[in-house]
C-alpha cells in the first residue's frame, strides 16, 4: 500500500516533458517543445533585479506581493483596459502557474468536478487533479474562422457538482481567442451558478490583431467568482523568473494571503523589482516580441500549410501552432520519432486533453532560422513515414 494519496499516485507526467526530458539541453536539438523562445530577458529588467540584490532586498516580502509591484500591476491593467481596478484584488503569487494552483485549491475538493475548455496545457489538468476533484473536458473545434467553441457547449458540459471552469484565452495550444460577448455569456452563467471561473490570460499581449486580447477583467465585478491569472513569462520573455499576478475578488484577499503562506510564503523579493521595471518601461519589448512571434507564425503557415497531410488553423493569439497530421496513429510515437530521426523537439497532441492524438504542438517563439529549419525537418519526417 502506498503512503501517497491516490490523486498523487495516479498523476501522469505530462507528454511534453515525457518526450523532452531524455534530451533536454542537447544542443543538437531544435527545441520547439516548450512555451518559450530563445530571447534572453531585456537588459533593463535584469539590471533592476540585480540592483535589488545589491541593495540588500534578500528578505521575505508580503505574502501577496510587494505593494509597489501590486500598484504597478493595477496601473498597468488600468492603462491597458481603461479600468480602475481595486488594488485589493491584485496579488502576486510567484508564477502564474502557482496562481492557478492556489485558485483551484480555494474551491475544489473530492466529490467536486472541474471543467476544462480544451485543448489545454497539461499542467492545468494536474493542478485540478491534485485537489481530489474529478476533471472533465469540453473541446474547441475547427471552424471556418479558426478554432472556436460555443458557450452553450461549455454550459451543457457543466455537471451538478461542477465548482470550477477553466478557460485559457489566448489559448495554448490552439491560439483561440475568446470574444467579448462569449466572455459575457460565460461570466453570467458562472455568476448565477456560483462556479469559480479561472480565466488564464497569460498570453494576453500575444495577439495578432491588436494590443491585447479581450479580458474578463473588463466585465468581472469584484463580487464575481472569477480569478484572472496573468504574468510576465510570455509577453516580456521572463519564463525563468516565475512571476505573475492574479486579480481575484477583494473579499478573498485574506484567504489568498493565508494560502500563499503554505505554498511559497510570497514571491521571490528581488524578482519583483524586475517585474516592476518590465511594467514601467517594457512596452517596447512587448511590441518587439509580438512582432517576432507574428513573423514566426507566418513562417509556420508558409511552410506547413501547403503540405497535403497537414491541417493547420492559423492561431489568433499565443505563440503555438497546433497542426493535425492526417492519418496519425499516435502523437507520442510521432513526437518521439521526430526527435530521434530529425532532432526537433515538438509536443505530442495527446497531452493537451482528449481528442488530440492526431495533433502536435510547436512553439514558434524561437528565432526564425532555427524555426524554419525545424519545420523543414518535421515535414521531412512526415514524408518518410506516410502511414
Ligand atoms: C496556458 C498557460 N497558463 C499558465 C502558464 C504558466 O505561466 P508561468 O510561467 O507564468 O507560470 C503557461 C506556461 O506555459 C501556460 O501556457
mmCIF file of C-alpha atoms and ligand atoms in Angstrom:
data_model
loop_
_atom_site.group_PDB
_atom_site.id
_atom_site.type_symbol
_atom_site.label_atom_id
_atom_site.label_comp_id
_atom_site.label_asym_id
_atom_site.label_seq_id
_atom_site.Cartn_x
_atom_site.Cartn_y
_atom_site.Cartn_z
ATOM 1 C CA UNK A 1 0.000 0.000 0.000
ATOM 2 C CA UNK A 2 1.292 3.463 -0.863
ATOM 3 C CA UNK A 3 1.540 6.256 1.677
ATOM 4 C CA UNK A 4 0.764 8.685 -1.145
ATOM 5 C CA UNK A 5 -2.740 9.995 -1.697
ATOM 6 C CA UNK A 6 -4.409 8.274 -4.617
ATOM 7 C CA UNK A 7 -4.669 11.595 -6.506
ATOM 8 C CA UNK A 8 -0.890 11.950 -6.333
ATOM 9 C CA UNK A 9 -0.117 8.314 -7.074
ATOM 10 C CA UNK A 10 -2.184 8.469 -10.261
ATOM 11 C CA UNK A 11 -0.932 11.835 -11.591
ATOM 12 C CA UNK A 12 0.522 11.494 -15.069
ATOM 13 C CA UNK A 13 3.757 13.058 -16.224
ATOM 14 C CA UNK A 14 2.841 15.487 -18.997
ATOM 15 C CA UNK A 15 3.627 14.444 -22.555
ATOM 16 C CA UNK A 16 5.873 17.442 -23.188
ATOM 17 C CA UNK A 17 8.448 16.532 -20.546
ATOM 18 C CA UNK A 18 7.908 12.831 -21.293
ATOM 19 C CA UNK A 19 9.321 13.479 -24.760
ATOM 20 C CA UNK A 20 11.803 16.179 -23.791
ATOM 21 C CA UNK A 21 13.480 15.027 -20.557
ATOM 22 C CA UNK A 22 15.818 12.419 -22.083
ATOM 23 C CA UNK A 23 17.265 15.061 -24.468
ATOM 24 C CA UNK A 24 16.823 18.290 -22.552
ATOM 25 C CA UNK A 25 19.726 20.732 -23.077
ATOM 26 C CA UNK A 26 21.096 18.692 -26.007
ATOM 27 C CA UNK A 27 22.475 21.364 -28.388
ATOM 28 C CA UNK A 28 21.791 19.225 -31.456
ATOM 29 C CA UNK A 29 18.008 19.505 -30.816
ATOM 30 C CA UNK A 30 15.911 22.383 -32.209
ATOM 31 C CA UNK A 31 13.600 22.896 -29.229
ATOM 32 C CA UNK A 32 10.066 23.766 -30.295
ATOM 33 C CA UNK A 33 8.517 21.775 -27.422
ATOM 34 C CA UNK A 34 8.323 24.278 -24.533
ATOM 35 C CA UNK A 35 6.424 27.538 -24.271
ATOM 36 C CA UNK A 36 9.314 29.918 -24.642
ATOM 37 C CA UNK A 37 11.581 31.430 -27.256
ATOM 38 C CA UNK A 38 15.343 31.859 -27.236
ATOM 39 C CA UNK A 39 15.412 35.605 -26.442
ATOM 40 C CA UNK A 40 17.011 36.441 -23.076
ATOM 41 C CA UNK A 41 15.019 38.843 -20.865
ATOM 42 C CA UNK A 42 15.739 42.516 -21.700
ATOM 43 C CA UNK A 43 18.753 44.173 -20.029
ATOM 44 C CA UNK A 44 16.869 46.824 -18.075
ATOM 45 C CA UNK A 45 14.700 44.157 -16.409
ATOM 46 C CA UNK A 46 17.731 42.083 -15.444
ATOM 47 C CA UNK A 47 19.512 45.209 -14.187
ATOM 48 C CA UNK A 48 16.584 46.090 -11.918
ATOM 49 C CA UNK A 49 16.671 42.657 -10.274
ATOM 50 C CA UNK A 50 20.472 42.747 -9.946
ATOM 51 C CA UNK A 51 20.282 46.191 -8.350
ATOM 52 C CA UNK A 52 17.714 44.907 -5.862
ATOM 53 C CA UNK A 53 20.044 42.095 -4.797
ATOM 54 C CA UNK A 54 22.957 44.510 -4.468
ATOM 55 C CA UNK A 55 20.824 46.845 -2.373
ATOM 56 C CA UNK A 56 20.024 44.013 0.013
ATOM 57 C CA UNK A 57 16.480 43.041 -0.990
ATOM 58 C CA UNK A 58 17.044 39.485 0.153
ATOM 59 C CA UNK A 59 14.279 39.292 2.761
ATOM 60 C CA UNK A 60 10.696 37.960 2.715
ATOM 61 C CA UNK A 61 8.159 40.185 1.010
ATOM 62 C CA UNK A 62 4.435 40.487 1.733
ATOM 63 C CA UNK A 63 2.760 37.116 1.002
ATOM 64 C CA UNK A 64 0.534 38.759 -1.628
ATOM 65 C CA UNK A 65 3.498 40.540 -3.190
ATOM 66 C CA UNK A 66 5.258 43.869 -2.646
ATOM 67 C CA UNK A 67 2.869 46.804 -2.508
ATOM 68 C CA UNK A 68 4.808 48.701 -5.209
ATOM 69 C CA UNK A 69 4.501 45.756 -7.629
ATOM 70 C CA UNK A 70 0.803 45.322 -6.869
ATOM 71 C CA UNK A 71 0.321 49.050 -7.506
ATOM 72 C CA UNK A 72 2.290 48.764 -10.759
ATOM 73 C CA UNK A 73 0.104 45.854 -11.916
ATOM 74 C CA UNK A 74 -3.028 47.830 -11.065
ATOM 75 C CA UNK A 75 -1.762 50.826 -13.049
ATOM 76 C CA UNK A 76 -0.776 48.633 -15.989
ATOM 77 C CA UNK A 77 -4.205 46.983 -16.121
ATOM 78 C CA UNK A 78 -5.988 50.322 -15.747
ATOM 79 C CA UNK A 79 -3.968 51.719 -18.661
ATOM 80 C CA UNK A 80 -4.369 48.679 -20.898
ATOM 81 C CA UNK A 81 -8.107 48.125 -20.424
ATOM 82 C CA UNK A 82 -9.301 51.578 -19.337
ATOM 83 C CA UNK A 83 -10.295 50.420 -15.834
ATOM 84 C CA UNK A 84 -9.880 51.364 -12.205
ATOM 85 C CA UNK A 85 -9.064 48.007 -10.611
ATOM 86 C CA UNK A 86 -9.409 47.820 -6.825
ATOM 87 C CA UNK A 87 -5.799 47.252 -5.641
ATOM 88 C CA UNK A 88 -7.042 44.744 -3.051
ATOM 89 C CA UNK A 89 -7.953 42.425 -5.904
ATOM 90 C CA UNK A 90 -4.338 42.128 -7.092
ATOM 91 C CA UNK A 91 -1.971 39.512 -5.659
ATOM 92 C CA UNK A 92 1.462 38.335 -6.754
ATOM 93 C CA UNK A 93 1.616 34.587 -6.199
ATOM 94 C CA UNK A 94 5.033 33.971 -7.693
ATOM 95 C CA UNK A 95 4.415 32.227 -11.007
ATOM 96 C CA UNK A 96 1.099 32.384 -12.848
ATOM 97 C CA UNK A 97 1.019 28.603 -12.526
ATOM 98 C CA UNK A 98 1.039 28.964 -8.756
ATOM 99 C CA UNK A 99 -1.830 31.443 -9.144
ATOM 100 C CA UNK A 100 -3.831 28.728 -10.907
ATOM 101 C CA UNK A 101 -2.950 26.119 -8.274
ATOM 102 C CA UNK A 102 -3.955 28.394 -5.391
ATOM 103 C CA UNK A 103 -7.210 29.311 -7.155
ATOM 104 C CA UNK A 104 -8.072 25.640 -7.644
ATOM 105 C CA UNK A 105 -7.249 24.857 -4.009
ATOM 106 C CA UNK A 106 -9.559 27.662 -2.880
ATOM 107 C CA UNK A 107 -12.704 25.867 -4.054
ATOM 108 C CA UNK A 108 -12.156 22.250 -5.063
ATOM 109 C CA UNK A 109 -12.053 19.006 -3.130
ATOM 110 C CA UNK A 110 -13.003 15.344 -3.524
ATOM 111 C CA UNK A 111 -16.532 14.931 -4.884
ATOM 112 C CA UNK A 112 -16.327 18.093 -6.985
ATOM 113 C CA UNK A 113 -15.998 18.375 -10.739
ATOM 114 C CA UNK A 114 -13.727 20.808 -12.593
ATOM 115 C CA UNK A 115 -14.422 21.540 -16.250
ATOM 116 C CA UNK A 116 -11.650 22.499 -18.643
ATOM 117 C CA UNK A 117 -12.086 24.080 -22.047
ATOM 118 C CA UNK A 118 -9.620 22.101 -24.163
ATOM 119 C CA UNK A 119 -7.293 21.562 -25.848
ATOM 120 C CA UNK A 120 -5.358 22.684 -22.796
ATOM 121 C CA UNK A 121 -1.827 22.901 -21.442
ATOM 122 C CA UNK A 122 -1.481 19.677 -19.376
ATOM 123 C CA UNK A 123 -0.299 21.303 -16.137
ATOM 124 C CA UNK A 124 -3.780 22.715 -15.681
ATOM 125 C CA UNK A 125 -5.377 19.267 -15.592
ATOM 126 C CA UNK A 126 -2.888 18.194 -12.921
ATOM 127 C CA UNK A 127 -3.386 21.336 -10.842
ATOM 128 C CA UNK A 128 -7.091 20.471 -10.744
ATOM 129 C CA UNK A 129 -6.495 16.742 -10.092
ATOM 130 C CA UNK A 130 -4.269 17.431 -7.086
ATOM 131 C CA UNK A 131 -7.328 18.846 -5.291
ATOM 132 C CA UNK A 132 -9.071 15.468 -5.499
ATOM 133 C CA UNK A 133 -11.718 16.782 -7.890
ATOM 134 C CA UNK A 134 -12.820 14.872 -10.970
ATOM 135 C CA UNK A 135 -11.768 16.606 -14.198
ATOM 136 C CA UNK A 136 -13.768 16.749 -17.406
ATOM 137 C CA UNK A 137 -13.222 18.471 -20.738
ATOM 138 C CA UNK A 138 -15.178 20.278 -23.402
ATOM 139 C CA UNK A 139 -13.263 20.796 -26.616
ATOM 140 C CA UNK A 140 -12.902 23.646 -29.101
ATOM 141 C CA UNK A 141 -13.417 22.590 -32.700
ATOM 142 C CA UNK A 142 -12.156 23.597 -36.112
ATOM 143 C CA UNK A 143 -14.447 26.099 -37.882
ATOM 144 C CA UNK A 144 -14.203 28.369 -40.980
ATOM 145 C CA UNK A 145 -12.986 31.159 -38.707
ATOM 146 C CA UNK A 146 -10.353 29.011 -36.958
ATOM 147 C CA UNK A 147 -10.643 27.314 -33.583
ATOM 148 C CA UNK A 148 -13.989 28.015 -31.937
ATOM 149 C CA UNK A 149 -16.378 26.864 -29.236
ATOM 150 C CA UNK A 150 -19.975 27.820 -28.477
ATOM 151 C CA UNK A 151 -20.523 28.958 -24.912
ATOM 152 C CA UNK A 152 -23.658 26.778 -24.905
ATOM 153 C CA UNK A 153 -21.379 23.742 -25.366
ATOM 154 C CA UNK A 154 -19.401 24.778 -22.284
ATOM 155 C CA UNK A 155 -22.583 25.291 -20.288
ATOM 156 C CA UNK A 156 -24.011 21.948 -21.452
ATOM 157 C CA UNK A 157 -20.869 20.202 -20.181
ATOM 158 C CA UNK A 158 -21.342 21.583 -16.648
ATOM 159 C CA UNK A 159 -22.442 18.958 -14.089
ATOM 160 C CA UNK A 160 -24.394 19.499 -10.864
ATOM 161 C CA UNK A 161 -21.115 19.167 -8.914
ATOM 162 C CA UNK A 162 -19.013 21.419 -11.171
ATOM 163 C CA UNK A 163 -17.312 24.004 -8.960
ATOM 164 C CA UNK A 164 -14.790 25.473 -11.374
ATOM 165 C CA UNK A 165 -14.389 26.151 -15.091
ATOM 166 C CA UNK A 166 -11.013 26.834 -16.664
ATOM 167 C CA UNK A 167 -10.709 28.951 -19.786
ATOM 168 C CA UNK A 168 -7.400 29.941 -21.358
ATOM 169 C CA UNK A 169 -7.609 32.718 -23.936
ATOM 170 C CA UNK A 170 -5.463 33.274 -25.979
ATOM 171 C CA UNK A 171 -5.151 29.520 -25.841
ATOM 172 C CA UNK A 172 -2.151 27.299 -25.501
ATOM 173 C CA UNK A 173 -2.059 25.232 -27.744
ATOM 174 C CA UNK A 174 -4.642 26.377 -30.347
ATOM 175 C CA UNK A 175 -4.283 30.182 -30.348
ATOM 176 C CA UNK A 176 -8.077 30.536 -29.982
ATOM 177 C CA UNK A 177 -9.157 33.922 -28.618
ATOM 178 C CA UNK A 178 -12.496 34.226 -26.798
ATOM 179 C CA UNK A 179 -14.742 37.069 -27.964
ATOM 180 C CA UNK A 180 -16.151 39.657 -25.506
ATOM 181 C CA UNK A 181 -19.772 38.544 -25.998
ATOM 182 C CA UNK A 182 -18.751 34.926 -25.340
ATOM 183 C CA UNK A 183 -16.932 36.018 -22.184
ATOM 184 C CA UNK A 184 -20.017 37.903 -21.040
ATOM 185 C CA UNK A 185 -22.292 34.886 -21.540
ATOM 186 C CA UNK A 186 -19.967 32.543 -19.651
ATOM 187 C CA UNK A 187 -19.389 35.014 -16.833
ATOM 188 C CA UNK A 188 -23.127 35.470 -16.327
ATOM 189 C CA UNK A 189 -23.566 31.711 -16.103
ATOM 190 C CA UNK A 190 -20.746 31.354 -13.534
ATOM 191 C CA UNK A 191 -22.150 34.265 -11.562
ATOM 192 C CA UNK A 192 -25.600 32.647 -11.430
ATOM 193 C CA UNK A 193 -24.347 29.162 -10.616
ATOM 194 C CA UNK A 194 -21.550 30.344 -8.265
ATOM 195 C CA UNK A 195 -18.869 28.466 -10.160
ATOM 196 C CA UNK A 196 -15.271 29.662 -9.915
ATOM 197 C CA UNK A 197 -14.111 30.766 -13.337
ATOM 198 C CA UNK A 198 -10.351 30.622 -13.708
ATOM 199 C CA UNK A 199 -9.524 32.859 -16.659
ATOM 200 C CA UNK A 200 -5.963 32.200 -17.725
ATOM 201 C CA UNK A 201 -4.807 35.279 -19.647
ATOM 202 C CA UNK A 202 -1.070 34.620 -19.575
ATOM 203 C CA UNK A 203 -0.923 35.276 -23.350
ATOM 204 C CA UNK A 204 -2.992 38.483 -23.154
ATOM 205 C CA UNK A 205 -0.358 40.527 -25.072
ATOM 206 C CA UNK A 206 0.419 37.796 -27.612
ATOM 207 C CA UNK A 207 -2.348 38.589 -30.092
ATOM 208 C CA UNK A 208 -2.061 39.334 -33.770
ATOM 209 C CA UNK A 209 -4.984 41.708 -34.181
ATOM 210 C CA UNK A 210 -4.458 44.421 -31.558
ATOM 211 C CA UNK A 211 -2.625 45.373 -28.389
ATOM 212 C CA UNK A 212 -4.258 42.901 -26.030
ATOM 213 C CA UNK A 213 -6.836 40.110 -26.103
ATOM 214 C CA UNK A 214 -10.318 40.759 -24.710
ATOM 215 C CA UNK A 215 -10.137 40.232 -20.951
ATOM 216 C CA UNK A 216 -12.624 39.016 -18.351
ATOM 217 C CA UNK A 217 -11.214 41.875 -16.314
ATOM 218 C CA UNK A 218 -13.226 44.333 -18.395
ATOM 219 C CA UNK A 219 -16.512 42.735 -17.314
ATOM 220 C CA UNK A 220 -15.910 40.961 -13.988
ATOM 221 C CA UNK A 221 -17.253 42.711 -10.902
ATOM 222 C CA UNK A 222 -15.446 42.470 -7.595
ATOM 223 C CA UNK A 223 -18.150 40.149 -6.249
ATOM 224 C CA UNK A 224 -17.934 37.722 -9.184
ATOM 225 C CA UNK A 225 -16.415 34.265 -8.614
ATOM 226 C CA UNK A 226 -13.619 34.889 -11.091
ATOM 227 C CA UNK A 227 -9.838 34.786 -10.827
ATOM 228 C CA UNK A 228 -7.984 36.319 -13.747
ATOM 229 C CA UNK A 229 -4.473 34.909 -13.939
ATOM 230 C CA UNK A 230 -1.706 36.559 -15.905
ATOM 231 C CA UNK A 231 2.017 37.133 -15.833
ATOM 232 C CA UNK A 232 5.355 38.132 -17.249
ATOM 233 C CA UNK A 233 6.630 34.882 -18.789
ATOM 234 C CA UNK A 234 5.343 35.257 -22.326
ATOM 235 C CA UNK A 235 4.920 38.947 -23.199
ATOM 236 C CA UNK A 236 8.188 40.064 -21.557
ATOM 237 C CA UNK A 237 10.168 36.812 -22.166
ATOM 238 C CA UNK A 238 10.573 36.107 -18.431
ATOM 239 C CA UNK A 239 9.767 32.380 -18.175
ATOM 240 C CA UNK A 240 12.555 31.569 -15.708
ATOM 241 C CA UNK A 241 11.634 34.372 -13.321
ATOM 242 C CA UNK A 242 8.486 32.604 -12.082
ATOM 243 C CA UNK A 243 6.455 35.743 -11.590
ATOM 244 C CA UNK A 244 2.887 36.686 -12.446
ATOM 245 C CA UNK A 245 -0.243 38.171 -10.919
ATOM 246 C CA UNK A 246 -3.877 37.376 -10.225
ATOM 247 C CA UNK A 247 -6.934 39.579 -9.964
ATOM 248 C CA UNK A 248 -9.402 37.953 -7.552
ATOM 249 C CA UNK A 249 -12.381 39.152 -5.511
ATOM 250 C CA UNK A 250 -11.088 41.531 -2.831
ATOM 251 C CA UNK A 251 -13.048 39.634 -0.161
ATOM 252 C CA UNK A 252 -10.709 36.673 -0.823
ATOM 253 C CA UNK A 253 -7.517 38.681 -0.230
ATOM 254 C CA UNK A 254 -7.033 37.442 3.347
ATOM 255 C CA UNK A 255 -7.696 33.830 2.250
ATOM 256 C CA UNK A 256 -5.172 34.288 -0.545
ATOM 257 C CA UNK A 257 -2.545 35.532 1.924
ATOM 258 C CA UNK A 258 -3.085 32.522 4.210
ATOM 259 C CA UNK A 259 -2.850 30.023 1.346
ATOM 260 C CA UNK A 260 0.225 31.752 -0.036
ATOM 261 C CA UNK A 261 1.884 31.223 3.368
ATOM 262 C CA UNK A 262 1.755 27.490 2.872
ATOM 263 C CA UNK A 263 2.766 27.441 -0.816
ATOM 264 C CA UNK A 264 5.799 29.758 -1.020
ATOM 265 C CA UNK A 265 5.318 32.379 1.712
ATOM 266 C CA UNK A 266 5.336 35.001 -1.021
ATOM 267 C CA UNK A 267 7.165 35.516 -4.291
ATOM 268 C CA UNK A 268 10.941 35.949 -4.532
ATOM 269 C CA UNK A 269 11.672 39.515 -3.454
ATOM 270 C CA UNK A 270 14.333 40.744 -5.913
ATOM 271 C CA UNK A 271 12.476 39.203 -8.868
ATOM 272 C CA UNK A 272 9.610 41.576 -8.108
ATOM 273 C CA UNK A 273 11.879 44.548 -8.888
ATOM 274 C CA UNK A 274 12.476 43.131 -12.366
ATOM 275 C CA UNK A 275 8.707 42.816 -12.794
ATOM 276 C CA UNK A 276 8.194 46.465 -11.788
ATOM 277 C CA UNK A 277 10.768 47.543 -14.401
ATOM 278 C CA UNK A 278 9.043 45.378 -17.027
ATOM 279 C CA UNK A 279 5.722 47.142 -16.392
ATOM 280 C CA UNK A 280 7.245 50.617 -16.201
ATOM 281 C CA UNK A 281 9.436 50.504 -19.309
ATOM 282 C CA UNK A 282 8.560 47.273 -21.113
ATOM 283 C CA UNK A 283 6.038 48.302 -23.781
ATOM 284 C CA UNK A 284 8.733 48.410 -26.461
ATOM 285 C CA UNK A 285 9.857 44.896 -25.512
ATOM 286 C CA UNK A 286 6.275 43.620 -25.649
ATOM 287 C CA UNK A 287 5.798 45.125 -29.121
ATOM 288 C CA UNK A 288 9.101 43.764 -30.442
ATOM 289 C CA UNK A 289 8.452 40.278 -29.114
ATOM 290 C CA UNK A 290 4.951 40.304 -30.561
ATOM 291 C CA UNK A 291 6.398 41.226 -33.938
ATOM 292 C CA UNK A 292 8.882 38.393 -33.686
ATOM 293 C CA UNK A 293 6.079 35.967 -32.790
ATOM 294 C CA UNK A 294 3.952 37.269 -35.667
ATOM 295 C CA UNK A 295 6.740 36.546 -38.152
ATOM 296 C CA UNK A 296 7.190 33.118 -36.564
ATOM 297 C CA UNK A 297 3.507 32.464 -37.134
ATOM 298 C CA UNK A 298 3.817 33.498 -40.785
ATOM 299 C CA UNK A 299 6.767 31.156 -41.268
ATOM 300 C CA UNK A 300 4.783 28.246 -39.808
ATOM 301 C CA UNK A 301 1.833 28.962 -42.105
ATOM 302 C CA UNK A 302 4.073 29.328 -45.149
ATOM 303 C CA UNK A 303 5.948 26.071 -44.545
ATOM 304 C CA UNK A 304 3.348 23.740 -43.034
ATOM 305 C CA UNK A 305 0.048 24.764 -44.660
ATOM 306 C CA UNK A 306 0.747 23.548 -48.226
ATOM 307 C CA UNK A 307 1.547 20.025 -47.064
ATOM 308 C CA UNK A 308 -1.229 17.599 -48.073
ATOM 309 C CA UNK A 309 -1.201 15.713 -44.769
ATOM 310 C CA UNK A 310 -1.288 18.809 -42.572
ATOM 311 C CA UNK A 311 -4.376 20.696 -41.482
ATOM 312 C CA UNK A 312 -3.407 23.961 -39.829
ATOM 313 C CA UNK A 313 -5.693 26.652 -38.446
ATOM 314 C CA UNK A 314 -3.919 29.966 -38.125
ATOM 315 C CA UNK A 315 -3.660 30.969 -34.442
ATOM 316 C CA UNK A 316 -5.126 34.360 -33.473
ATOM 317 C CA UNK A 317 -3.023 34.531 -30.327
ATOM 318 C CA UNK A 318 -0.381 32.859 -28.090
ATOM 319 C CA UNK A 319 2.699 31.501 -29.892
ATOM 320 C CA UNK A 320 1.892 27.954 -30.835
ATOM 321 C CA UNK A 321 0.736 26.070 -33.887
ATOM 322 C CA UNK A 322 -1.413 23.010 -33.291
ATOM 323 C CA UNK A 323 -1.498 21.169 -36.607
ATOM 324 C CA UNK A 324 -3.361 17.955 -37.323
ATOM 325 C CA UNK A 325 -1.418 15.319 -39.236
ATOM 326 C CA UNK A 326 -3.941 13.310 -41.191
ATOM 327 C CA UNK A 327 -3.680 9.586 -40.556
ATOM 328 C CA UNK A 328 -1.520 9.912 -37.446
ATOM 329 C CA UNK A 329 -1.962 6.878 -35.144
ATOM 330 C CA UNK A 330 -0.038 8.093 -32.090
ATOM 331 C CA UNK A 331 1.091 11.631 -31.380
ATOM 332 C CA UNK A 332 3.565 10.331 -28.791
ATOM 333 C CA UNK A 333 5.267 7.972 -31.262
ATOM 334 C CA UNK A 334 5.281 10.836 -33.781
ATOM 335 C CA UNK A 335 6.964 13.321 -31.408
ATOM 336 C CA UNK A 336 9.470 10.700 -30.284
ATOM 337 C CA UNK A 337 10.196 9.761 -33.912
ATOM 338 C CA UNK A 338 10.726 13.392 -34.969
ATOM 339 C CA UNK A 339 13.122 13.838 -32.055
ATOM 340 C CA UNK A 340 15.048 10.655 -32.736
ATOM 341 C CA UNK A 341 15.346 10.942 -36.500
ATOM 342 C CA UNK A 342 15.332 14.712 -37.062
ATOM 343 C CA UNK A 343 16.492 16.215 -33.751
ATOM 344 C CA UNK A 344 13.488 18.503 -33.458
ATOM 345 C CA UNK A 345 11.586 18.778 -30.190
ATOM 346 C CA UNK A 346 7.787 19.016 -30.513
ATOM 347 C CA UNK A 347 4.956 18.266 -28.083
ATOM 348 C CA UNK A 348 2.579 15.338 -28.670
ATOM 349 C CA UNK A 349 -1.096 16.284 -29.058
ATOM 350 C CA UNK A 350 -2.475 13.629 -26.699
ATOM 351 C CA UNK A 351 -1.191 15.528 -23.662
ATOM 352 C CA UNK A 352 -3.499 18.513 -24.369
ATOM 353 C CA UNK A 353 -6.619 16.553 -23.371
ATOM 354 C CA UNK A 354 -8.977 14.135 -25.127
ATOM 355 C CA UNK A 355 -9.426 14.277 -28.904
ATOM 356 C CA UNK A 356 -5.936 15.495 -29.781
ATOM 357 C CA UNK A 357 -3.961 12.366 -30.684
ATOM 358 C CA UNK A 358 -3.713 13.329 -34.359
ATOM 359 C CA UNK A 359 -2.137 16.671 -33.441
ATOM 360 C CA UNK A 360 1.197 18.068 -32.335
ATOM 361 C CA UNK A 361 2.164 21.415 -30.863
ATOM 362 C CA UNK A 362 5.130 23.523 -31.755
ATOM 363 C CA UNK A 363 6.200 26.848 -30.297
ATOM 364 C CA UNK A 364 7.065 29.483 -32.914
ATOM 365 C CA UNK A 365 8.716 31.926 -30.487
ATOM 366 C CA UNK A 366 12.168 30.636 -31.458
ATOM 367 C CA UNK A 367 14.444 32.672 -33.719
ATOM 368 C CA UNK A 368 13.393 32.393 -37.326
ATOM 369 C CA UNK A 369 16.275 30.482 -38.872
ATOM 370 C CA UNK A 370 16.021 27.708 -36.305
ATOM 371 C CA UNK A 371 12.271 27.658 -36.684
ATOM 372 C CA UNK A 372 12.469 27.291 -40.478
ATOM 373 C CA UNK A 373 14.996 24.504 -40.177
ATOM 374 C CA UNK A 374 12.903 22.720 -37.532
ATOM 375 C CA UNK A 375 9.751 22.888 -39.637
ATOM 376 C CA UNK A 376 11.518 21.542 -42.744
ATOM 377 C CA UNK A 377 12.772 18.624 -40.717
ATOM 378 C CA UNK A 378 9.293 17.834 -39.358
ATOM 379 C CA UNK A 379 7.974 17.736 -42.941
ATOM 380 C CA UNK A 380 10.859 15.517 -43.993
ATOM 381 C CA UNK A 381 9.892 13.095 -41.222
ATOM 382 C CA UNK A 382 6.227 13.111 -42.273
ATOM 383 C CA UNK A 383 7.185 12.381 -45.891
ATOM 384 C CA UNK A 384 9.382 9.499 -44.831
ATOM 385 C CA UNK A 385 6.555 7.992 -42.762
ATOM 386 C CA UNK A 386 3.454 8.028 -44.908
ATOM 387 C CA UNK A 387 1.260 5.872 -42.619
HETATM 388 C C1 LIG B 1 -1.798 28.351 -20.586
HETATM 389 C C2 LIG B 1 -0.712 28.613 -19.618
HETATM 390 N N1 LIG B 1 -1.028 29.013 -18.378
HETATM 391 C C3 LIG B 1 -0.098 29.259 -17.457
HETATM 392 C C4 LIG B 1 1.239 29.110 -17.763
HETATM 393 C C5 LIG B 1 2.238 29.370 -16.680
HETATM 394 O O1 LIG B 1 2.919 30.548 -16.846
HETATM 395 P P1 LIG B 1 4.051 30.993 -15.805
HETATM 396 O O2 LIG B 1 5.360 30.757 -16.460
HETATM 397 O O3 LIG B 1 3.795 32.433 -15.569
HETATM 398 O O4 LIG B 1 3.860 30.177 -14.586
HETATM 399 C C6 LIG B 1 1.625 28.685 -19.024
HETATM 400 C C7 LIG B 1 3.040 28.455 -19.347
HETATM 401 O O5 LIG B 1 3.393 27.910 -20.367
HETATM 402 C C8 LIG B 1 0.623 28.432 -19.989
HETATM 403 O O6 LIG B 1 0.910 28.038 -21.231
#
